[in-house]
Amino acid sequence: MADKKATLSVHGANEPLELPILSGSEGSDVIDINSLAQHGLFTYDPGFVSTAACMSAITYIDGDKGVLLHRGYPIEQLAEHSDYLELCYLLLNGELPKRAEREAFVEVIKNHTMVHDQLRNLFSGFRRDAHPMAIMCGVVGALSAFYHDSLDIDDAEHRTITAHRLIAKMPTLAAMSYKYSIGQPFVYPRNDLDYAANFLHMMFATPCEEYEVNPVLAKAMDRIFLLHADHEQNASTSTVRLAGSTGANPFACIAAGIAALWGPAHGGANEAVLDMLGDIGDEKNIDKFIARAKDPNDTFRLMGFGHRVYKNYDPRAKVMQETCREVLDELGIEDPMLRIAQRLEKIALEDEYFIERRLYPNVDFYTGIILKAMGIPSTMFTVIFATGRTPGWITQWIEMIAGGYRIGRPRQLYTGVSRRDYVPLAKR
Ligand code: CMC
């Protein structure tokens, strides 16, 4: 794997250092710098712009071409022909399931959709106006206190059961966090419904009234989960891996991932997009907001635009745009926000600032509009992202634990004061 070498000449050193170059099955080669520390050298790469932190066989992104592959399969094909649970199976197992495997997997997930009844008590400790993401950080971490029968991270079966539990229980917890915030009783999962339909049922049914799930909306929800399922080493997944590298239990690691996802530069962007469209309010104000986004002295950014890896159209955004149209047509909604979004997209795509920096709409740009049309409040958007991303987080965690790992421990370039002696209080 490492026939190629890079040579590093260090000023003042006797000889240049030879560093192996590793090649993956796709994408750029990487220089293996692991041995640098033996020579008293470290690399400096804030934001991990040029650093591969692990090897992984799960997801591949070519940001220049706008390509996203899960276990080799393009996201567009998965979105068209597959569904969320099949993708969960694919991520976890590496291959698409045969019919019997698929049925067995769906059955297993259904058998884990309920949460321990004692968990209800945890919810009542939160304020009613708590952000659902704040609740999710707490209750997902708390799962480790409920399911300690599967916490041996060195046992492959335990890891699998935990993966199934997390995938199955996330929609239940997500819907509970919503129901709690609006003061309605929790709705139990219905295992005769499929994954996404069951989530909508738990969100919108009440004990007084049956909720008939609209199949177009259920399909759109499934697609939203599917499009978020994994995205290689993004900030939340890297957080899950870093937490996991200490040997921490998987529920705690996923809770850490949820916390990282919450930020507006990451999963919190879908909520921020809707807030931004609300702030713009009218097409006539778009130019003003574009000017603000371009102003280096203004911290405002066009939410739902730009990506660290994609320097082309986010392939998930394209699918999301189609789904958005399907949902709005089905519901007969003429959303003025969609008009603002479409106009904003057009203007930004033609603007020199955005073209130069290769800032394209990302997955979050359209998600918010679809979810809003479905009647889901914006505070739930990132919770839905977290639910969809769970199979990615847990598969990446399993890959790391099963494949051998060292504790993640970045180094630093110290810029503080050099050694000095303590000054007694009287002499300061
Ligand atoms: N609006 C205006 N300018 C932008 C934007 C934006 N949305 N994104 C990047 N830029 C500019 C930035 O100011 C910089 O300009 P300059 O070179 O003149 O200083 C240049 O583009 C490069 O930006 P960067 O901050 O170095 O890029 P990054 O890779 O560190 O950040 C990002 C990526 C996604 C955090 C950023 O594009 C952003 O903040 N976007 C808005 C938030 C968003 O939509 N996030 C969702 C990401 S997709 C879902 C997910 O993965 O969670």
Coordinates of C-alpha atoms and ligand atoms in Angstrom, one line a residue:
M1 CA 0.0 0.0 0.0
A2 CA 2.9 2.3 0.6
D3 CA 5.3 2.1 -2.3
K4 CA 5.3 5.8 -2.9
K5 CA 7.2 8.1 -0.5
A6 CA 7.3 11.8 0.3
T7 CA 10.6 13.4 1.3
L8 CA 10.6 16.1 3.9
S9 CA 13.6 18.4 4.2
V10 CA 13.7 20.1 7.6
H11 CA 16.0 23.1 7.9
G12 CA 18.9 22.2 10.2
A13 CA 18.4 18.4 10.1
N14 CA 21.1 16.2 8.9
E15 CA 19.0 14.1 6.5
P16 CA 15.7 14.5 4.8
L17 CA 12.9 12.4 6.3
E18 CA 11.2 9.8 4.1
L19 CA 7.4 9.5 4.7
P20 CA 5.2 6.7 3.3
I21 CA 2.4 7.8 0.9
L22 CA -0.7 5.7 1.4
S23 CA -3.3 5.2 -1.4
G24 CA -7.0 4.3 -0.8
S25 CA -9.4 2.7 -3.2
E26 CA -10.6 6.2 -4.2
G27 CA -9.5 9.8 -3.7
S28 CA -6.3 11.6 -2.9
D29 CA -3.2 9.8 -1.6
V30 CA -2.2 10.7 2.0
I31 CA 1.2 11.2 3.5
D32 CA 1.6 9.1 6.6
I33 CA 3.1 11.5 9.1
N34 CA 2.8 9.1 12.1
S35 CA 6.6 8.8 12.5
L36 CA 7.2 12.6 12.7
A37 CA 6.8 12.7 16.5
Q38 CA 9.9 10.4 16.8
H39 CA 11.8 13.3 15.3
G40 CA 10.3 15.9 17.6
L41 CA 8.1 17.3 14.9
F42 CA 4.4 17.8 14.6
T43 CA 2.1 19.1 11.9
Y44 CA -0.2 22.1 12.3
D45 CA -3.6 21.8 10.6
P46 CA -6.4 23.6 12.4
G47 CA -9.8 22.5 11.2
F48 CA -8.3 19.3 9.9
V49 CA -8.3 20.8 6.4
S50 CA -5.5 18.6 5.1
T51 CA -5.6 15.7 7.7
A52 CA -7.1 12.3 7.3
A53 CA -7.8 11.1 10.9
C54 CA -8.6 7.5 10.1
M55 CA -9.0 4.9 7.4
S56 CA -12.6 4.1 6.6
A57 CA -14.4 1.8 4.2
I58 CA -17.9 3.2 4.7
T59 CA -18.5 6.4 2.8
Y60 CA -16.6 8.2 0.0
I61 CA -17.0 11.9 -1.0
D62 CA -15.5 13.5 -4.0
G63 CA -16.2 17.1 -3.2
D64 CA -15.0 18.5 -6.5
K65 CA -17.3 16.3 -8.6
G66 CA -20.2 16.3 -6.1
V67 CA -20.1 12.6 -5.6
L68 CA -21.3 10.7 -2.4
L69 CA -21.0 6.9 -2.2
H70 CA -22.1 4.7 0.6
R71 CA -20.2 1.3 0.5
G72 CA -19.7 2.2 -3.2
Y73 CA -23.3 3.0 -4.1
P74 CA -24.1 6.6 -5.3
I75 CA -26.5 8.5 -3.1
E76 CA -28.8 9.3 -6.0
Q77 CA -29.3 5.6 -6.8
L78 CA -29.9 4.8 -3.1
A79 CA -32.4 7.7 -2.8
E80 CA -34.3 6.5 -5.9
H81 CA -34.3 2.7 -5.4
S82 CA -33.6 2.0 -1.7
D83 CA -34.9 3.2 1.6
Y84 CA -33.6 4.3 4.9
L85 CA -33.5 1.0 6.8
E86 CA -31.9 -0.8 3.8
L87 CA -29.2 1.9 3.9
C88 CA -28.8 1.3 7.6
Y89 CA -28.2 -2.4 6.9
L90 CA -25.8 -1.5 4.1
L91 CA -23.8 0.9 6.3
L92 CA -23.6 -1.6 9.1
N93 CA -22.9 -4.7 7.1
G94 CA -21.1 -3.5 4.0
E95 CA -23.5 -5.1 1.5
L96 CA -27.1 -4.7 0.4
P97 CA -29.3 -7.2 2.1
K98 CA -30.9 -10.1 0.3
R99 CA -34.7 -10.3 0.7
A100 CA -34.7 -12.5 3.9
E101 CA -31.9 -10.4 5.5
R102 CA -33.8 -7.2 4.8
E103 CA -37.0 -8.6 6.3
A104 CA -35.1 -9.9 9.4
F105 CA -33.4 -6.5 9.9
V106 CA -36.6 -4.5 9.6
E107 CA -38.1 -6.9 12.2
V108 CA -35.2 -6.5 14.6
I109 CA -35.4 -2.7 14.4
K110 CA -39.2 -2.8 15.0
N111 CA -38.6 -4.9 18.1
H112 CA -36.5 -2.2 19.6
T113 CA -38.6 0.9 19.0
M114 CA -39.9 1.2 22.5
V115 CA -37.8 2.9 25.2
H116 CA -37.6 1.8 28.8
D117 CA -40.7 3.3 30.5
Q118 CA -38.6 4.8 33.3
L119 CA -37.1 7.2 30.6
R120 CA -40.3 9.1 30.7
N121 CA -39.4 10.4 34.2
L122 CA -36.2 11.9 32.7
F123 CA -38.2 14.0 30.3
S124 CA -40.2 15.6 33.1
G125 CA -37.0 17.0 34.6
F126 CA -36.6 19.3 31.6
R127 CA -38.3 22.6 31.3
R128 CA -41.2 22.5 28.8
D129 CA -39.5 25.2 26.7
A130 CA -36.2 23.3 26.5
H131 CA -34.7 23.0 23.0
P132 CA -35.4 19.4 21.8
M133 CA -31.7 19.1 20.9
A134 CA -30.8 19.8 24.6
I135 CA -33.2 17.1 25.6
M136 CA -31.7 14.7 23.0
C137 CA -28.2 15.3 24.3
G138 CA -29.4 14.2 27.7
V139 CA -31.7 11.3 27.0
V140 CA -29.5 9.6 24.4
G141 CA -26.5 9.8 26.9
A142 CA -28.9 8.4 29.5
L143 CA -29.5 5.3 27.4
S144 CA -26.3 3.9 28.8
A145 CA -27.9 3.9 32.2
F146 CA -30.8 1.8 30.9
Y147 CA -29.1 -0.7 28.5
H148 CA -26.0 -1.8 30.4
D149 CA -26.6 -5.3 29.2
S150 CA -25.0 -4.4 25.9
L151 CA -22.2 -2.1 26.9
D152 CA -19.2 -4.4 26.5
I153 CA -17.5 -2.6 23.6
D154 CA -15.2 -5.5 22.9
D155 CA -18.1 -7.9 22.3
A156 CA -19.3 -7.8 18.6
E157 CA -22.8 -8.9 19.6
H158 CA -23.1 -6.1 22.1
R159 CA -22.0 -3.6 19.5
T160 CA -24.6 -4.9 17.1
I161 CA -27.4 -4.8 19.6
T162 CA -26.5 -1.3 20.6
A163 CA -26.5 -0.2 16.9
H164 CA -30.0 -1.7 16.5
R165 CA -31.3 -0.1 19.7
L166 CA -30.0 3.3 18.7
I167 CA -31.4 3.2 15.1
A168 CA -34.8 1.9 16.5
K169 CA -35.1 4.2 19.5
M170 CA -33.9 7.6 18.0
P171 CA -37.3 8.4 16.3
T172 CA -39.1 7.4 19.5
L173 CA -36.9 9.8 21.6
A174 CA -37.1 12.5 19.0
A175 CA -40.9 12.4 18.9
M176 CA -41.0 12.3 22.7
S177 CA -38.9 15.4 22.9
Y178 CA -41.4 17.2 20.6
K179 CA -44.5 15.9 22.4
Y180 CA -43.0 17.0 25.7
S181 CA -42.4 20.5 24.4
I182 CA -46.0 21.0 23.3
G183 CA -47.4 19.4 26.4
Q184 CA -49.0 16.4 24.7
P185 CA -48.8 12.8 26.0
F186 CA -46.1 10.6 24.4
V187 CA -47.3 8.4 21.7
Y188 CA -46.0 4.8 21.6
P189 CA -44.5 3.4 18.4
R190 CA -46.7 1.4 16.1
N191 CA -44.8 -1.5 14.7
D192 CA -47.3 -2.1 11.8
L193 CA -46.0 1.1 10.3
D194 CA -42.7 1.5 8.5
Y195 CA -39.8 3.5 10.0
A196 CA -40.6 7.0 8.7
A197 CA -44.4 6.6 8.9
N198 CA -44.1 5.5 12.5
F199 CA -42.0 8.6 13.3
L200 CA -44.7 10.8 11.8
H201 CA -47.3 8.9 13.7
M202 CA -45.4 9.4 17.0
M203 CA -45.1 13.1 16.2
F204 CA -48.7 13.8 15.2
A205 CA -51.1 11.2 16.7
T206 CA -52.7 11.8 20.0
P207 CA -54.5 9.3 22.3
C208 CA -57.8 11.0 21.3
E209 CA -57.4 10.9 17.5
E210 CA -55.9 8.5 15.0
Y211 CA -53.4 10.1 12.7
E212 CA -53.5 8.8 9.1
V213 CA -50.0 9.0 7.7
N214 CA -49.8 10.5 4.2
P215 CA -47.6 8.1 2.2
V216 CA -46.1 11.0 0.2
L217 CA -45.0 12.6 3.4
A218 CA -43.7 9.3 4.8
K219 CA -41.7 8.8 1.7
A220 CA -40.2 12.3 2.0
M221 CA -39.4 11.7 5.6
D222 CA -37.7 8.4 4.7
R223 CA -35.6 10.3 2.1
I224 CA -34.6 12.9 4.6
F225 CA -33.4 10.2 7.0
L226 CA -31.7 8.4 4.1
L227 CA -29.9 11.5 2.8
H228 CA -28.5 12.2 6.2
A229 CA -27.4 8.7 7.1
D230 CA -23.6 9.1 6.9
H231 CA -21.2 11.7 5.6
E232 CA -17.7 10.3 6.4
Q233 CA -15.5 12.2 8.9
N234 CA -17.7 15.3 9.5
A235 CA -17.5 17.2 12.8
S236 CA -20.1 15.1 14.7
T237 CA -18.8 11.8 13.4
S238 CA -15.2 12.7 14.3
T239 CA -16.5 13.7 17.7
V240 CA -18.1 10.2 18.1
R241 CA -14.8 8.6 17.0
L242 CA -12.7 10.8 19.4
A243 CA -15.0 10.1 22.3
G244 CA -15.1 6.4 21.4
S245 CA -11.3 6.2 21.2
T246 CA -11.2 6.5 25.0
G247 CA -13.2 3.3 25.3
A248 CA -16.3 5.3 26.3
N249 CA -19.7 3.6 25.9
P250 CA -21.5 4.0 22.5
F251 CA -24.5 5.8 23.9
A252 CA -22.2 8.4 25.5
C253 CA -20.3 8.7 22.2
I254 CA -23.5 9.3 20.2
A255 CA -24.6 11.9 22.7
A256 CA -21.3 13.7 22.1
G257 CA -22.0 13.5 18.4
I258 CA -25.5 15.0 18.9
A259 CA -23.9 17.9 20.8
A260 CA -21.4 18.5 18.0
L261 CA -24.2 18.3 15.4
W262 CA -26.2 21.0 17.1
G263 CA -23.9 23.9 16.0
P264 CA -25.2 26.1 13.1
A265 CA -22.1 25.4 11.0
H266 CA -23.1 21.7 11.0
G267 CA -26.6 20.1 11.6
G268 CA -28.0 23.3 13.2
A269 CA -27.9 24.9 9.8
N270 CA -31.3 23.5 8.7
E271 CA -33.0 25.4 11.5
A272 CA -30.8 28.5 10.8
V273 CA -31.9 28.4 7.1
L274 CA -35.5 28.8 8.1
D275 CA -34.7 31.5 10.6
M276 CA -32.7 33.3 7.8
L277 CA -35.6 33.0 5.3
G278 CA -37.9 34.4 7.9
D279 CA -35.5 37.3 8.5
I280 CA -35.3 38.0 4.8
G281 CA -39.1 38.0 4.7
D282 CA -39.5 39.3 1.2
E283 CA -37.8 38.8 -2.1
K284 CA -37.0 42.6 -2.2
N285 CA -34.7 42.1 0.8
I286 CA -32.5 39.4 -0.7
D287 CA -29.9 41.7 -2.2
K288 CA -29.3 43.3 1.3
F289 CA -28.7 39.8 2.8
I290 CA -26.4 38.8 0.0
A291 CA -24.4 42.0 0.5
R292 CA -24.2 41.2 4.2
A293 CA -23.0 37.6 3.5
K294 CA -20.2 39.1 1.3
D295 CA -19.1 41.7 3.7
P296 CA -15.9 40.5 5.5
N297 CA -16.8 42.7 8.5
D298 CA -20.2 41.1 9.0
T299 CA -20.4 37.6 10.7
F300 CA -23.6 36.8 8.8
R301 CA -23.4 33.9 6.4
L302 CA -25.9 32.5 3.9
M303 CA -27.1 29.5 5.9
G304 CA -27.5 26.4 3.8
F305 CA -24.6 27.5 1.5
G306 CA -21.0 26.2 1.4
H307 CA -19.4 23.0 2.6
R308 CA -15.9 22.1 3.7
V309 CA -15.7 19.2 1.3
Y310 CA -18.2 19.9 -1.5
K311 CA -16.9 22.5 -3.9
N312 CA -19.7 21.6 -6.3
Y313 CA -23.4 21.0 -5.9
D314 CA -24.1 18.9 -2.8
P315 CA -25.7 15.8 -4.4
R316 CA -28.0 15.4 -1.5
A317 CA -29.3 19.0 -2.1
K318 CA -30.4 18.0 -5.6
V319 CA -32.5 15.1 -4.4
M320 CA -33.8 17.3 -1.6
Q321 CA -34.9 19.9 -4.1
E322 CA -37.0 17.3 -5.9
T323 CA -38.5 16.0 -2.7
C324 CA -39.4 19.5 -1.7
R325 CA -41.4 20.0 -4.9
E326 CA -43.2 16.6 -4.4
V327 CA -44.2 17.6 -0.8
L328 CA -45.4 21.1 -1.6
D329 CA -47.4 19.8 -4.6
E330 CA -49.0 17.1 -2.4
L331 CA -49.9 19.5 0.3
G332 CA -50.9 22.2 -2.2
I333 CA -48.7 24.7 -0.5
E334 CA -47.4 27.8 -2.2
D335 CA -44.8 28.7 0.4
P336 CA -43.5 32.3 0.0
M337 CA -40.3 31.0 1.8
L338 CA -39.7 28.6 -1.1
R339 CA -39.9 31.5 -3.5
I340 CA -37.4 33.4 -1.5
A341 CA -35.2 30.3 -1.2
Q342 CA -35.3 29.7 -5.0
R343 CA -34.6 33.3 -5.8
L344 CA -31.8 33.4 -3.2
E345 CA -30.3 30.2 -4.7
K346 CA -30.4 31.7 -8.2
I347 CA -28.8 35.0 -7.2
A348 CA -26.1 33.3 -5.1
L349 CA -25.2 30.9 -7.9
E350 CA -24.7 33.8 -10.3
D351 CA -22.8 36.0 -7.9
E352 CA -19.0 36.3 -8.4
Y353 CA -18.3 36.0 -4.6
F354 CA -20.1 32.6 -4.4
I355 CA -18.7 31.3 -7.7
E356 CA -15.1 32.2 -6.8
R357 CA -15.4 30.5 -3.4
R358 CA -17.4 27.6 -4.9
L359 CA -20.3 28.0 -2.4
Y360 CA -23.2 25.9 -3.5
P361 CA -26.5 25.1 -1.7
N362 CA -26.0 22.2 0.7
V363 CA -28.4 19.5 2.1
D364 CA -29.7 21.8 4.7
F365 CA -30.9 24.4 2.2
Y366 CA -34.1 22.6 1.3
T367 CA -34.7 20.3 4.3
G368 CA -36.2 23.1 6.4
I369 CA -38.7 24.0 3.8
I370 CA -39.9 20.4 3.5
L371 CA -40.1 19.9 7.2
K372 CA -41.9 23.1 7.7
A373 CA -44.5 22.1 5.1
M374 CA -45.0 18.9 7.0
G375 CA -45.9 20.9 10.1
I376 CA -42.7 20.2 11.9
P377 CA -41.4 23.1 14.0
S378 CA -37.9 24.4 13.2
T379 CA -36.5 23.4 16.6
M380 CA -37.0 19.7 15.6
F381 CA -35.0 20.0 12.3
T382 CA -31.6 19.2 13.8
V383 CA -33.2 16.4 15.9
I384 CA -34.4 14.9 12.6
F385 CA -30.9 15.2 11.2
A386 CA -29.5 13.5 14.3
T387 CA -32.0 10.7 13.9
G388 CA -31.0 10.2 10.3
R389 CA -27.2 10.4 11.1
T390 CA -27.4 7.7 13.8
P391 CA -26.5 4.7 11.6
G392 CA -23.5 6.6 10.3
W393 CA -22.2 7.5 13.8
I394 CA -22.7 4.0 15.1
T395 CA -21.2 2.3 12.0
Q396 CA -18.1 4.6 12.2
W397 CA -17.8 3.8 15.9
I398 CA -18.0 0.1 15.3
E399 CA -15.5 0.3 12.4
M400 CA -13.1 2.0 14.8
I401 CA -13.6 -0.3 17.8
A402 CA -13.5 -3.5 15.7
G403 CA -10.5 -2.4 13.7
G404 CA -8.1 -1.5 16.5
Y405 CA -7.6 2.1 17.6
R406 CA -5.5 4.4 19.8
I407 CA -6.8 7.1 21.9
G408 CA -7.3 10.3 19.8
R409 CA -4.9 12.9 21.2
P410 CA -4.1 15.9 19.0
R411 CA -1.0 17.9 19.8
Q412 CA -0.7 21.7 19.9
L413 CA 1.6 24.6 19.0
Y414 CA 2.0 26.2 22.4
T415 CA 1.9 30.1 22.1
G416 CA 1.6 30.9 25.8
V417 CA 4.1 32.3 28.3
S418 CA 7.3 30.3 28.8
R419 CA 8.3 28.9 32.2
R420 CA 8.4 31.5 35.0
D421 CA 8.4 31.4 38.9
Y422 CA 5.3 31.8 41.0
V423 CA 4.9 35.4 42.4
P424 CA 3.6 35.5 46.0
L425 CA 0.4 37.5 46.4
A426 CA 2.2 40.3 48.4
K427 CA 4.6 40.9 45.5
R428 CA 2.1 41.1 42.6
Ligands
CMC1 N1 -22.0 32.6 3.2 C1 -21.1 33.5 2.9 N2 -19.7 33.3 2.8 C2 -19.3 32.0 3.1 C3 -20.2 31.0 3.4 C4 -21.6 31.3 3.5 N3 -22.5 30.3 3.8 N4 -19.5 29.8 3.6 C5 -18.2 30.1 3.4 N5 -18.1 31.4 3.0 C6 -16.9 32.1 2.7 C7 -16.0 32.4 3.9 O1 -16.3 33.7 4.5 C8 -14.6 32.4 3.3 O2 -14.4 33.6 2.6 P1 -13.0 34.3 2.5 O3 -12.1 33.3 1.8 O4 -13.2 35.6 1.8 O5 -12.5 34.4 3.9 C9 -14.7 31.3 2.2 O6 -16.1 31.2 1.9 C10 -14.3 29.9 2.8 O7 -15.1 29.6 3.9 P2 -14.6 28.8 5.2 O8 -15.2 29.3 6.4 O9 -13.1 28.8 5.2 O10 -15.1 27.4 4.8 P3 -15.2 26.1 5.8 O11 -14.9 24.9 5.0 O12 -14.3 26.3 7.0 O13 -16.7 26.2 6.3 C11 -19.1 25.8 6.4 C12 -17.7 25.3 5.8 C13 -20.1 24.8 6.0 C14 -18.9 25.8 7.9 C15 -19.4 27.2 5.8 O14 -19.5 27.2 4.4 C16 -20.7 27.8 6.5 O15 -20.6 28.3 7.6 N6 -21.9 27.6 5.8 C17 -23.1 28.0 6.4 C18 -23.6 27.0 7.4 C19 -24.1 25.7 6.7 O16 -24.9 25.8 5.8 N7 -23.7 24.6 7.3 C20 -24.2 23.3 6.8 C21 -23.1 22.4 6.2 S1 -23.8 21.0 5.3 C22 -24.5 20.0 6.5 C23 -23.5 19.5 7.5 O17 -22.5 18.9 7.1 O18 -23.8 19.6 8.7

